[in-house]
Short mmCIF file of C-alpha atoms in Angstrom, two decimals:
data_model
loop_
_atom_site.label_atom_id
_atom_site.label_comp_id
_atom_site.label_asym_id
_atom_site.label_seq_id
_atom_site.Cartn_x
_atom_site.Cartn_y
_atom_site.Cartn_z
CA UNK A 1 15.82 -90.22 -38.36
CA UNK A 2 13.45 -92.45 -36.39
CA UNK A 3 10.69 -90.99 -34.15
CA UNK A 4 9.16 -92.85 -31.25
CA UNK A 5 5.45 -92.90 -30.56
CA UNK A 6 5.90 -90.36 -27.73
CA UNK A 7 7.80 -87.98 -30.04
CA UNK A 8 5.19 -88.29 -32.74
CA UNK A 9 2.46 -87.33 -30.20
CA UNK A 10 4.41 -84.17 -29.21
CA UNK A 11 4.88 -83.12 -32.86
CA UNK A 12 1.22 -83.59 -33.53
CA UNK A 13 0.36 -81.57 -30.38
CA UNK A 14 2.69 -78.68 -31.33
CA UNK A 15 1.41 -78.63 -34.90
CA UNK A 16 -2.17 -78.64 -33.65
CA UNK A 17 -1.50 -75.76 -31.17
CA UNK A 18 0.02 -73.61 -33.93
CA UNK A 19 -2.97 -74.19 -36.13
CA UNK A 20 -5.36 -73.27 -33.31
CA UNK A 21 -3.54 -69.93 -32.73
CA UNK A 22 -3.61 -69.11 -36.44
CA UNK A 23 -7.30 -69.89 -36.66
CA UNK A 24 -7.93 -67.79 -33.54
CA UNK A 25 -6.20 -64.76 -35.11
CA UNK A 26 -8.23 -65.11 -38.28
CA UNK A 27 -11.47 -65.30 -36.35
CA UNK A 28 -10.58 -62.26 -34.23
CA UNK A 29 -9.77 -60.22 -37.33
CA UNK A 30 -13.07 -61.28 -38.78
CA UNK A 31 -14.83 -60.30 -35.54
CA UNK A 32 -13.20 -56.84 -35.62
CA UNK A 33 -14.29 -56.30 -39.24
CA UNK A 34 -17.81 -57.44 -38.43
CA UNK A 35 -17.96 -55.04 -35.46
CA UNK A 36 -16.64 -52.23 -37.64
CA UNK A 37 -19.31 -52.89 -40.28
CA UNK A 38 -22.00 -53.16 -37.62
CA UNK A 39 -20.87 -49.88 -36.03
CA UNK A 40 -20.91 -48.07 -39.38
CA UNK A 41 -24.43 -49.37 -40.13
CA UNK A 42 -25.90 -48.54 -36.73
CA UNK A 43 -24.02 -45.42 -35.60
CA UNK A 44 -25.70 -42.01 -35.36
CA UNK A 45 -22.73 -40.34 -37.08
CA UNK A 46 -23.91 -38.96 -40.41
CA UNK A 47 -22.51 -40.40 -43.66
CA UNK A 48 -20.49 -43.21 -42.10
CA UNK A 49 -23.05 -45.95 -42.90
CA UNK A 50 -22.88 -45.26 -46.64
CA UNK A 51 -19.25 -46.41 -46.70
CA UNK A 52 -20.28 -50.01 -45.89
CA UNK A 53 -23.78 -49.92 -47.38
CA UNK A 54 -24.49 -52.97 -49.53
CA UNK A 55 -25.61 -52.27 -53.07
CA UNK A 56 -23.62 -49.05 -53.45
CA UNK A 57 -20.90 -48.81 -56.05
CA UNK A 58 -17.24 -48.25 -55.22
CA UNK A 59 -17.50 -44.70 -56.56
CA UNK A 60 -20.34 -43.90 -54.16
CA UNK A 61 -18.49 -45.41 -51.20
CA UNK A 62 -15.32 -43.42 -52.04
CA UNK A 63 -17.42 -40.25 -52.33
CA UNK A 64 -18.90 -40.74 -48.89
CA UNK A 65 -15.53 -41.66 -47.40
CA UNK A 66 -13.96 -38.45 -48.73
CA UNK A 67 -16.96 -36.44 -47.55
CA UNK A 68 -16.80 -37.95 -44.07
CA UNK A 69 -13.03 -37.40 -43.73
CA UNK A 70 -13.37 -33.82 -44.98
CA UNK A 71 -16.00 -33.15 -42.32
CA UNK A 72 -13.73 -34.70 -39.67
CA UNK A 73 -10.79 -32.49 -40.77
CA UNK A 74 -12.84 -29.29 -40.88
CA UNK A 75 -14.40 -30.03 -37.51
CA UNK A 76 -10.98 -30.80 -35.97
CA UNK A 77 -9.55 -27.55 -37.35
CA UNK A 78 -12.38 -25.44 -35.93
CA UNK A 79 -12.20 -27.21 -32.57
CA UNK A 80 -8.47 -26.46 -32.49
CA UNK A 81 -9.24 -22.78 -33.07
CA UNK A 82 -11.77 -22.81 -30.23
CA UNK A 83 -9.22 -24.50 -27.95
CA UNK A 84 -6.52 -21.99 -28.91
CA UNK A 85 -8.87 -19.11 -28.16
CA UNK A 86 -9.80 -20.71 -24.84
CA UNK A 87 -6.12 -20.93 -23.88
CA UNK A 88 -4.78 -17.67 -25.30
CA UNK A 89 -7.65 -15.27 -24.57
CA UNK A 90 -9.65 -16.75 -21.72
CA UNK A 91 -10.62 -13.33 -20.31
CA UNK A 92 -13.02 -10.68 -21.55
CA UNK A 93 -13.54 -7.19 -20.13
CA UNK A 94 -17.13 -5.99 -20.27
CA UNK A 95 -19.11 -3.07 -18.95
CA UNK A 96 -20.74 -3.84 -15.63
CA UNK A 97 -24.46 -3.28 -15.39
CA UNK A 98 -24.13 -1.62 -11.97
CA UNK A 99 -22.95 1.96 -11.50
CA UNK A 100 -20.42 2.58 -8.74
CA UNK A 101 -21.24 5.53 -6.44
CA UNK A 102 -18.40 7.83 -5.40
CA UNK A 103 -19.02 6.88 -1.77
CA UNK A 104 -17.51 3.47 -2.60
CA UNK A 105 -14.38 4.96 -4.18
CA UNK A 106 -11.51 6.54 -2.26
CA UNK A 107 -10.90 10.16 -3.14
CA UNK A 108 -7.67 10.39 -5.15
CA UNK A 109 -4.42 11.18 -3.48
CA UNK A 110 -3.26 14.65 -4.54
CA UNK A 111 0.43 15.58 -4.55
CA UNK A 112 1.45 19.23 -4.97
CA UNK A 113 5.05 20.07 -5.84
CA UNK A 114 6.17 23.73 -5.59
CA UNK A 115 8.18 25.06 -8.50
CA UNK A 116 10.49 26.78 -6.06
CA UNK A 117 12.91 24.08 -4.94
CA UNK A 118 15.10 26.25 -2.75
CA UNK A 119 14.39 29.15 -0.36
CA UNK A 120 16.83 31.97 -0.89
CA UNK A 121 16.75 32.68 2.86
CA UNK A 122 18.23 29.23 3.49
CA UNK A 123 20.48 28.86 0.48
CA UNK A 124 20.80 31.40 -2.33
CA UNK A 125 21.20 29.01 -5.24
CA UNK A 126 21.69 31.78 -7.83
CA UNK A 127 24.43 33.40 -5.74
CA UNK A 128 26.34 30.15 -5.40
CA UNK A 129 25.89 29.42 -9.08
CA UNK A 130 27.74 32.62 -9.83
CA UNK A 131 30.37 31.59 -7.31
CA UNK A 132 30.82 28.28 -9.12
CA UNK A 133 31.23 30.20 -12.39
CA UNK A 134 34.04 32.24 -10.81
CA UNK A 135 35.73 28.99 -9.72
CA UNK A 136 35.69 27.78 -13.30
CA UNK A 137 37.20 31.09 -14.45
CA UNK A 138 40.11 30.41 -12.08
CA UNK A 139 40.07 26.64 -12.57
CA UNK A 140 43.85 26.21 -12.52
CA UNK A 141 44.11 27.92 -9.13
CA UNK A 142 41.30 25.94 -7.47
CA UNK A 143 42.23 23.13 -5.11
CA UNK A 144 40.06 20.23 -6.27
CA UNK A 145 41.01 18.09 -3.25
CA UNK A 146 39.05 20.32 -0.88
CA UNK A 147 35.28 20.40 -1.27
CA UNK A 148 33.65 23.23 0.67
CA UNK A 149 30.32 22.50 2.47
CA UNK A 150 28.37 25.02 0.37
CA UNK A 151 29.67 23.42 -2.82
CA UNK A 152 28.42 19.97 -1.79
CA UNK A 153 25.00 21.44 -1.01
CA UNK A 154 24.98 23.21 -4.37
CA UNK A 155 25.76 19.94 -6.14
CA UNK A 156 23.01 18.15 -4.17
CA UNK A 157 20.46 20.80 -5.14
CA UNK A 158 21.59 20.56 -8.77
CA UNK A 159 20.03 17.08 -8.73
CA UNK A 160 16.58 18.74 -8.93
CA UNK A 161 17.40 22.35 -9.93
CA UNK A 162 18.27 23.41 -13.44
CA UNK A 163 21.38 25.54 -14.01
CA UNK A 164 23.60 26.64 -16.85
CA UNK A 165 26.86 25.67 -15.14
CA UNK A 166 29.35 23.79 -17.28
CA UNK A 167 28.57 20.20 -16.34
CA UNK A 168 31.98 18.85 -17.21
CA UNK A 169 33.66 21.20 -14.74
CA UNK A 170 31.01 20.56 -12.11
CA UNK A 171 31.48 16.81 -12.43
CA UNK A 172 35.18 17.28 -11.75
CA UNK A 173 34.30 18.72 -8.35
CA UNK A 174 32.66 15.53 -7.10
CA UNK A 175 33.57 11.87 -7.46
CA UNK A 176 31.39 10.33 -10.14
CA UNK A 177 31.84 6.84 -8.77
CA UNK A 178 30.99 7.49 -5.12
CA UNK A 179 27.24 7.60 -4.33
CA UNK A 180 25.91 10.10 -1.83
CA UNK A 181 24.32 9.28 1.51
CA UNK A 182 21.22 10.56 3.33
CA UNK A 183 22.79 14.01 3.70
CA UNK A 184 21.65 14.68 0.10
CA UNK A 185 18.02 14.36 1.20
CA UNK A 186 18.64 16.37 4.37
CA UNK A 187 20.05 19.20 2.22
CA UNK A 188 16.95 19.10 -0.01
CA UNK A 189 14.61 19.14 2.99
CA UNK A 190 16.55 21.95 4.70
CA UNK A 191 16.10 24.41 1.85
CA UNK A 192 12.64 23.29 0.65
CA UNK A 193 9.62 25.52 1.01
CA UNK A 194 7.72 24.56 4.18
CA UNK A 195 4.08 23.66 3.98
CA UNK A 196 3.09 26.96 5.58
CA UNK A 197 4.91 28.85 2.83
CA UNK A 198 2.92 27.13 0.05
CA UNK A 199 -0.65 26.81 1.36
CA UNK A 200 -2.77 29.56 2.85
CA UNK A 201 -6.01 27.76 3.75
CA UNK A 202 -7.53 24.35 3.02
CA UNK A 203 -10.91 22.78 3.49
CA UNK A 204 -12.42 19.34 2.87
CA UNK A 205 -16.03 18.90 1.72
CA UNK A 206 -18.26 20.97 4.02
CA UNK A 207 -15.65 21.41 6.74
CA UNK A 208 -14.60 24.93 7.67
CA UNK A 209 -11.35 26.41 6.46
CA UNK A 210 -8.45 24.89 8.38
CA UNK A 211 -4.68 24.90 8.42
CA UNK A 212 -3.31 22.76 5.64
CA UNK A 213 -0.95 20.81 7.88
CA UNK A 214 -4.11 19.02 9.03
CA UNK A 215 -4.47 17.57 5.54
CA UNK A 216 -1.07 17.51 3.83
CA UNK A 217 2.07 15.51 4.53
CA UNK A 218 5.58 15.76 3.16
CA UNK A 219 6.62 13.26 0.48
CA UNK A 220 9.76 12.81 -1.65
CA UNK A 221 9.33 12.68 -5.42
CA UNK A 222 11.56 13.17 -8.43
CA UNK A 223 10.79 16.90 -8.10
CA UNK A 224 12.21 16.96 -4.59
CA UNK A 225 10.09 17.74 -1.53
CA UNK A 226 6.35 17.76 -2.29
CA UNK A 227 3.19 17.67 -0.19
CA UNK A 228 0.54 14.99 -0.36
CA UNK A 229 -3.13 14.81 0.53
CA UNK A 230 -5.10 11.62 1.28
CA UNK A 231 -2.30 9.08 0.93
CA UNK A 232 -2.20 5.84 2.87
CA UNK A 233 0.17 5.57 5.79
CA UNK A 234 3.83 4.95 4.99
CA UNK A 235 3.67 1.72 7.00
CA UNK A 236 0.85 0.47 4.73
CA UNK A 237 2.49 1.34 1.42
CA UNK A 238 6.10 0.46 2.27
CA UNK A 239 7.74 -2.49 4.00
CA UNK A 240 9.57 -0.30 6.46
CA UNK A 241 11.67 -3.22 7.66
CA UNK A 242 13.21 -3.54 4.17
CA UNK A 243 13.87 0.11 3.27
CA UNK A 244 16.49 2.42 4.73
CA UNK A 245 15.39 4.43 7.79
CA UNK A 246 17.74 7.44 7.62
CA UNK A 247 15.04 9.53 5.98
CA UNK A 248 11.32 9.14 5.21
CA UNK A 249 9.87 8.73 1.74
CA UNK A 250 6.39 9.62 2.98
CA UNK A 251 5.26 11.13 6.28
CA UNK A 252 1.58 10.17 6.05
CA UNK A 253 0.51 8.40 9.22
CA UNK A 254 -3.20 7.51 8.97
CA UNK A 255 -3.63 3.74 8.76
CA UNK A 256 -6.64 3.19 6.53
CA UNK A 257 -6.94 -0.57 7.14
CA UNK A 258 -7.90 0.27 10.71
CA UNK A 259 -10.44 2.78 9.48
CA UNK A 260 -12.74 0.67 7.33
CA UNK A 261 -11.10 0.61 3.86
CA UNK A 262 -9.39 -2.21 1.97
CA UNK A 263 -7.65 -1.81 -1.41
CA UNK A 264 -9.48 -4.82 -2.94
CA UNK A 265 -12.81 -4.81 -1.10
CA UNK A 266 -13.36 -1.07 -0.76
CA UNK A 267 -15.08 0.53 2.22
CA UNK A 268 -16.29 -1.89 4.85
CA UNK A 269 -18.93 0.36 6.41
CA UNK A 270 -20.92 3.50 5.67
CA UNK A 271 -19.26 5.81 8.16
CA UNK A 272 -18.23 9.23 6.88
CA UNK A 273 -15.09 9.54 8.99
CA UNK A 274 -12.98 7.06 7.09
CA UNK A 275 -9.49 7.22 5.64
CA UNK A 276 -8.54 7.53 2.86
CA UNK A 277 -11.23 10.13 2.41
CA UNK A 278 -14.11 9.34 0.11
CA UNK A 279 -14.70 11.44 -2.30
CA UNK A 280 2.37 20.78 -10.11
CA UNK A 281 -0.77 18.73 -9.06
CA UNK A 282 -0.41 14.95 -9.36
CA UNK A 283 -3.51 12.76 -8.95
CA UNK A 284 -3.08 9.07 -8.21
CA UNK A 285 -4.36 6.12 -6.20
CA UNK A 286 -3.92 6.49 -2.40
CA UNK A 287 -1.88 3.26 -2.38
CA UNK A 288 0.68 4.52 -4.92
CA UNK A 289 3.91 6.12 -3.79
CA UNK A 290 3.85 9.44 -5.68
CA UNK A 291 6.03 9.70 -8.81
CA UNK A 292 5.60 13.23 -10.11
CA UNK A 293 7.30 12.62 -13.46
CA UNK A 294 4.37 10.56 -14.76
CA UNK A 295 1.98 13.42 -15.47
CA UNK A 296 0.92 16.59 -13.73
CA UNK A 297 -1.31 19.66 -13.96
CA UNK A 298 0.16 23.14 -13.56
CA UNK A 299 -1.44 25.58 -11.12
CA UNK A 300 -0.47 29.11 -12.21
CA UNK A 301 -0.58 32.35 -10.25
CA UNK A 302 -3.86 34.28 -10.11
CA UNK A 303 -5.75 31.35 -11.56
CA UNK A 304 -8.49 29.07 -10.31
CA UNK A 305 -7.72 25.49 -11.35
CA UNK A 306 -10.86 23.37 -11.23
CA UNK A 307 -10.02 19.67 -11.47
CA UNK A 308 -12.92 17.33 -12.26
CA UNK A 309 -11.84 13.78 -11.42
CA UNK A 310 -13.06 10.76 -13.40
CA UNK A 311 -12.64 7.15 -12.32
CA UNK A 312 -11.82 4.08 -14.35
CA UNK A 313 -12.77 1.05 -12.26
CA UNK A 314 -12.02 -2.56 -13.15
CA UNK A 315 -12.92 -5.53 -10.96
CA UNK A 316 -12.40 -9.23 -11.63
CA UNK A 317 -14.56 -12.31 -11.25
CA UNK A 318 -13.38 -14.73 -8.57
CA UNK A 319 -13.76 -17.54 -11.13
CA UNK A 320 -10.52 -16.31 -12.70
CA UNK A 321 -8.55 -17.30 -9.60
CA UNK A 322 -7.91 -20.68 -11.23
CA UNK A 323 -6.29 -18.96 -14.22
CA UNK A 324 -2.64 -17.99 -14.26
CA UNK A 325 -1.93 -14.24 -13.82
CA UNK A 326 -0.46 -14.06 -17.34
CA UNK A 327 -3.70 -15.46 -18.74
CA UNK A 328 -6.05 -13.13 -16.87
CA UNK A 329 -3.59 -10.15 -17.13
CA UNK A 330 -3.84 -9.14 -13.48
CA UNK A 331 -2.82 -10.10 -9.94
CA UNK A 332 -5.15 -10.93 -7.10
CA UNK A 333 -4.18 -9.89 -3.60
CA UNK A 334 -1.11 -11.75 -2.34
CA UNK A 335 -0.14 -13.26 -5.72
CA UNK A 336 2.88 -11.00 -6.27
CA UNK A 337 4.99 -9.77 -3.39
CA UNK A 338 7.27 -6.75 -3.63
CA UNK A 339 10.47 -6.29 -1.66
CA UNK A 340 9.90 -2.69 -0.56
CA UNK A 341 6.10 -2.35 -0.73
CA UNK A 342 3.36 -3.81 1.45
CA UNK A 343 0.67 -2.90 -1.04
CA UNK A 344 0.91 -4.14 -4.62
CA UNK A 345 -0.04 -1.75 -7.39
CA UNK A 346 1.34 -1.70 -10.92
CA UNK A 347 2.95 1.72 -10.32
CA UNK A 348 4.58 0.62 -7.07
CA UNK A 349 5.88 -2.46 -8.87
CA UNK A 350 7.34 -0.35 -11.69
CA UNK A 351 8.98 2.04 -9.20
CA UNK A 352 10.63 -0.88 -7.39
CA UNK A 353 11.71 -2.39 -10.69
CA UNK A 354 13.17 0.98 -11.78
CA UNK A 355 15.01 1.20 -8.45
CA UNK A 356 16.54 -2.25 -8.93
CA UNK A 357 17.46 -1.63 -12.56
CA UNK A 358 18.98 1.78 -11.80
CA UNK A 359 21.10 0.28 -9.03
CA UNK A 360 22.21 -2.52 -11.36
CA UNK A 361 23.26 -0.05 -14.06
CA UNK A 362 24.49 2.95 -12.06
CA UNK A 363 25.46 1.49 -8.69
CA UNK A 364 23.05 3.88 -6.96
CA UNK A 365 19.35 4.85 -6.86
CA UNK A 366 17.40 8.09 -6.88
CA UNK A 367 16.71 9.51 -3.44
CA UNK A 368 12.95 9.07 -4.08
CA UNK A 369 13.32 5.39 -5.04
CA UNK A 370 12.77 2.78 -2.30
CA UNK A 371 16.05 1.10 -1.38
CA UNK A 372 17.64 -0.62 1.59
CA UNK A 373 20.78 1.53 1.86
CA UNK A 374 20.80 5.32 2.20
CA UNK A 375 24.53 5.37 1.37
CA UNK A 376 23.85 4.46 -2.27
CA UNK A 377 22.02 7.56 -3.51
CA UNK A 378 22.66 8.93 -6.98
CA UNK A 379 23.72 12.58 -7.20
CA UNK A 380 24.27 15.17 -9.91
CA UNK A 381 26.98 13.10 -11.61
CA UNK A 382 24.57 10.19 -12.13
CA UNK A 383 21.69 12.09 -13.76
CA UNK A 384 22.54 10.89 -17.27
CA UNK A 385 22.95 7.29 -16.09
CA UNK A 386 19.58 7.40 -14.30
CA UNK A 387 17.85 8.77 -17.41
CA UNK A 388 19.44 6.05 -19.56
CA UNK A 389 18.33 3.38 -17.07
CA UNK A 390 14.74 4.63 -17.19
CA UNK A 391 14.74 4.68 -21.01
CA UNK A 392 16.29 1.21 -21.25
CA UNK A 393 13.78 -0.24 -18.81
CA UNK A 394 10.93 1.31 -20.81
CA UNK A 395 12.32 -0.29 -23.98
CA UNK A 396 12.59 -3.69 -22.28
CA UNK A 397 8.99 -3.49 -21.08
CA UNK A 398 7.76 -2.36 -24.49
CA UNK A 399 9.59 -5.08 -26.42
CA UNK A 400 7.96 -8.47 -26.99
CA UNK A 401 11.18 -10.33 -26.13
CA UNK A 402 14.04 -9.63 -23.79
CA UNK A 403 16.84 -8.46 -26.05
CA UNK A 404 19.07 -7.12 -23.31
CA UNK A 405 20.53 -10.44 -22.24
CA UNK A 406 19.67 -13.29 -19.93
CA UNK A 407 20.64 -11.38 -16.77
CA UNK A 408 17.95 -8.73 -17.35
CA UNK A 409 14.43 -9.66 -16.31
CA UNK A 410 11.18 -7.97 -17.19
CA UNK A 411 9.33 -6.19 -14.41
CA UNK A 412 6.17 -8.25 -14.95
CA UNK A 413 4.07 -5.51 -13.36
CA UNK A 414 0.54 -6.53 -14.29
CA UNK A 415 -2.28 -4.39 -12.88
CA UNK A 416 -4.16 -5.44 -9.79
CA UNK A 417 -7.36 -7.40 -10.41
CA UNK A 418 -9.24 -4.63 -8.65
CA UNK A 419 -8.04 -1.23 -9.85
CA UNK A 420 -9.19 2.34 -9.56
CA UNK A 421 -7.45 4.73 -11.95
CA UNK A 422 -8.05 8.45 -11.90
CA UNK A 423 -8.19 10.91 -14.77
CA UNK A 424 -9.03 14.57 -14.66
CA UNK A 425 -10.32 17.45 -16.74
CA UNK A 426 -8.90 20.84 -15.80
CA UNK A 427 -10.64 24.17 -16.26
CA UNK A 428 -8.66 27.34 -15.58
CA UNK A 429 -10.19 30.77 -14.94
CA UNK A 430 -9.01 34.02 -13.46
CA UNK A 431 -8.85 34.23 -9.66
CA UNK A 432 -9.15 37.50 -7.75
CA UNK A 433 -7.75 36.89 -4.30
CA UNK A 434 -8.67 40.34 -2.94
CA UNK A 435 -12.17 39.51 -1.74
CA UNK A 436 -11.26 36.09 -0.37
CA UNK A 437 -8.23 37.26 1.59
CA UNK A 438 -9.96 40.34 2.98
CA UNK A 439 -12.81 38.19 4.24
CA UNK A 440 -10.52 35.56 5.72
CA UNK A 441 -8.05 37.97 7.37
CA UNK A 442 -10.43 40.71 8.52
CA UNK A 443 -9.64 43.07 5.67
CA UNK A 444 -5.85 42.71 5.51
CA UNK A 445 -3.70 40.82 3.03
CA UNK A 446 -0.26 41.01 1.48
CA UNK A 447 -0.25 42.54 -1.98
CA UNK A 448 3.19 41.22 -2.96
CA UNK A 449 2.17 37.54 -2.72
CA UNK A 450 0.78 35.70 -5.72
CA UNK A 451 -2.08 33.29 -5.03
CA UNK A 452 -3.78 30.49 -6.90
CA UNK A 453 -6.69 28.31 -5.92
CA UNK A 454 -7.16 24.59 -6.58
CA UNK A 455 -10.53 22.84 -6.38
CA UNK A 456 -10.67 19.05 -6.80
CA UNK A 457 -13.96 17.15 -7.00
CA UNK A 458 -15.54 14.07 -8.55
CA UNK A 459 -17.02 14.86 -11.95
CA UNK A 460 -20.07 12.62 -11.45
CA UNK A 461 -21.87 11.03 -8.47
CA UNK A 462 -21.63 7.58 -10.09
CA UNK A 463 -19.24 5.92 -12.51
CA UNK A 464 -19.46 3.03 -14.94
CA UNK A 465 -17.19 0.16 -13.99
CA UNK A 466 -15.63 -2.61 -16.05
CA UNK A 467 -15.57 -6.28 -15.16
CA UNK A 468 -12.95 -8.85 -16.11
CA UNK A 469 -14.52 -12.30 -16.46
CA UNK A 470 -14.18 -15.60 -18.31
CA UNK A 471 -14.60 -15.48 -22.07
CA UNK A 472 -14.63 -19.29 -22.26
CA UNK A 473 -15.26 -21.50 -19.27
CA UNK A 474 -15.08 -25.27 -19.42
CA UNK A 475 -18.81 -25.49 -20.08
CA UNK A 476 -18.54 -22.90 -22.87
CA UNK A 477 -15.65 -24.82 -24.44
CA UNK A 478 -17.55 -28.12 -24.32
CA UNK A 479 -20.65 -26.44 -25.74
CA UNK A 480 -18.67 -24.95 -28.64
CA UNK A 481 -17.01 -28.26 -29.41
CA UNK A 482 -20.34 -30.08 -29.17
CA UNK A 483 -21.94 -27.61 -31.56
CA UNK A 484 -19.18 -28.09 -34.14
CA UNK A 485 -19.28 -31.87 -33.83
CA UNK A 486 -23.05 -31.86 -34.21
CA UNK A 487 -22.89 -29.51 -37.20
CA UNK A 488 -20.32 -31.50 -39.17
CA UNK A 489 -20.84 -35.09 -37.99
CA UNK A 490 -24.14 -35.28 -36.13
CA UNK A 491 -22.05 -36.14 -33.07
CA UNK A 492 -23.65 -36.28 -29.61
CA UNK A 493 -23.01 -37.69 -26.16
CA UNK A 494 -24.71 -40.92 -27.22
CA UNK A 495 -22.25 -41.15 -30.11
CA UNK A 496 -19.44 -41.21 -27.57
CA UNK A 497 -21.27 -43.96 -25.68
CA UNK A 498 -21.60 -45.91 -28.95
CA UNK A 499 -17.87 -45.70 -29.65
CA UNK A 500 -16.98 -46.73 -26.11
CA UNK A 501 -19.55 -49.55 -26.22
CA UNK A 502 -18.23 -51.05 -29.48
CA UNK A 503 -14.58 -50.68 -28.47
CA UNK A 504 -14.98 -52.17 -25.00
CA UNK A 505 -18.08 -54.07 -23.96
CA UNK A 506 -19.22 -55.29 -27.41
CA UNK A 507 -15.68 -56.30 -28.43
CA UNK A 508 -15.08 -58.08 -25.10
CA UNK A 509 -18.38 -59.99 -25.34
CA UNK A 510 -17.69 -61.05 -28.96
CA UNK A 511 -14.18 -62.28 -28.15
CA UNK A 512 -15.41 -64.09 -25.06
CA UNK A 513 -18.17 -65.79 -27.08
CA UNK A 514 -15.65 -66.86 -29.73
CA UNK A 515 -13.31 -68.26 -27.05
CA UNK A 516 -16.14 -70.33 -25.53
CA UNK A 517 -17.03 -71.75 -28.93
CA UNK A 518 -13.38 -72.63 -29.55
CA UNK A 519 -13.17 -74.50 -26.24
CA UNK A 520 -16.34 -76.45 -27.08
CA UNK A 521 -14.92 -77.49 -30.46
CA UNK A 522 -11.62 -78.59 -28.91
CA UNK A 523 -13.48 -80.52 -26.20
CA UNK A 524 -15.73 -82.18 -28.76
CA UNK A 525 -12.75 -83.09 -30.97
CA UNK A 526 -10.93 -84.62 -28.00
CA UNK A 527 -13.89 -86.83 -27.09
CA UNK A 528 -14.22 -87.99 -30.70
CA UNK A 529 -10.54 -88.96 -30.91
#
């Protein structure tokens, strides 16, 4: 094979270019090693310089390398723990240094449910129970296709009244699959004790004795018809446009938001005439729809029940707004919307969730549960199903994982970020009505009526509050990490600058200087040839 002069020049050029690239790679590797040695000798990180220190034996260098890497591993592990704590438990609840006076707290809403569910003058439940027993005695002769009006009312009242009637027979008298309509509630309201038949006199703070219909309003609970004091207006608690309108869950009408009180910000002025008022018996937040099955205090005949109310107050730092609700364990105003409630509280959320779950399981809801259709009310035949639904929902909420299937969702009812919970201590003593009634009624009273008296008041003029705030902010996290890095490695902000400097600016300058020197050599070699 014969090469021309032109071909020989190209071969020489290609061979020379390959050699230049190889030499360039060698020099750059050497530059990187030199920079690495220089960094280890000059850095402020403790122990790193001994690895490249001249005059030290291999054993000493290995010792310092192992020591340095051990410090790096331990520091990384502790920083990971700090990061995990920052992510998993970013919130801490502490005692606030300021006491909260009772003038800044709404007086609790008090719901009183009479034990008598049915007036004998309207419907003699015991008489009709005996009549039902006689029907069962002549069961074969009874026409089950015809349901008499009194029997339907008896079955409706059996939803809240206990009886010893054979349930299996009674269930045969009514379709178990067909829910009831609003007539169930109308039957309960028709036979319920009126407010005037339960309360004799009422007074608030230093006001004179007044008729109790000035203070109490009718409300539906699991116990049937009850009477409530100091609740928010129904239009404030419920989204009336989303719930059925054939009967009222709550007849309270005072609109507190127009009277200087807000559920998150408290009272907006110092006026005394505000609502809700400052300052079985069921005590709860004015924004909660009453649910009498939660807990109650019994008021017995001829007894004075003195109820001393205590408050548990928790507020939340606005800095936690940037955290997710699941991280801070609460909802700020407007973060979680309910279908049937205007005002979010954890108890309202749970009641709505129970309503939805009961309807999903039983095809109906309790008459006291918010719902959009009054033709889907559970009756006597659904009592067992409703109890099972409540137990199952409680198990789902208590379990760490949803074991009921993908179609069942947790209620996710976190508390509000500003909460006021009420607790009470009850003291019971004997109550002699004779003197009180004689004084109030000019010396006359009815001996055959049993009376009891209930007094509710705040236990203390001021209460300790709790505050939910950040356990670790970004500054706290950086400070913890900086402390660990300084403890194990002598690391500081300037150490970061050193690393960035050697990796970027110093490396770029060294490579640029090497490239200039290479160009000079090539230029000089070209002139010589």
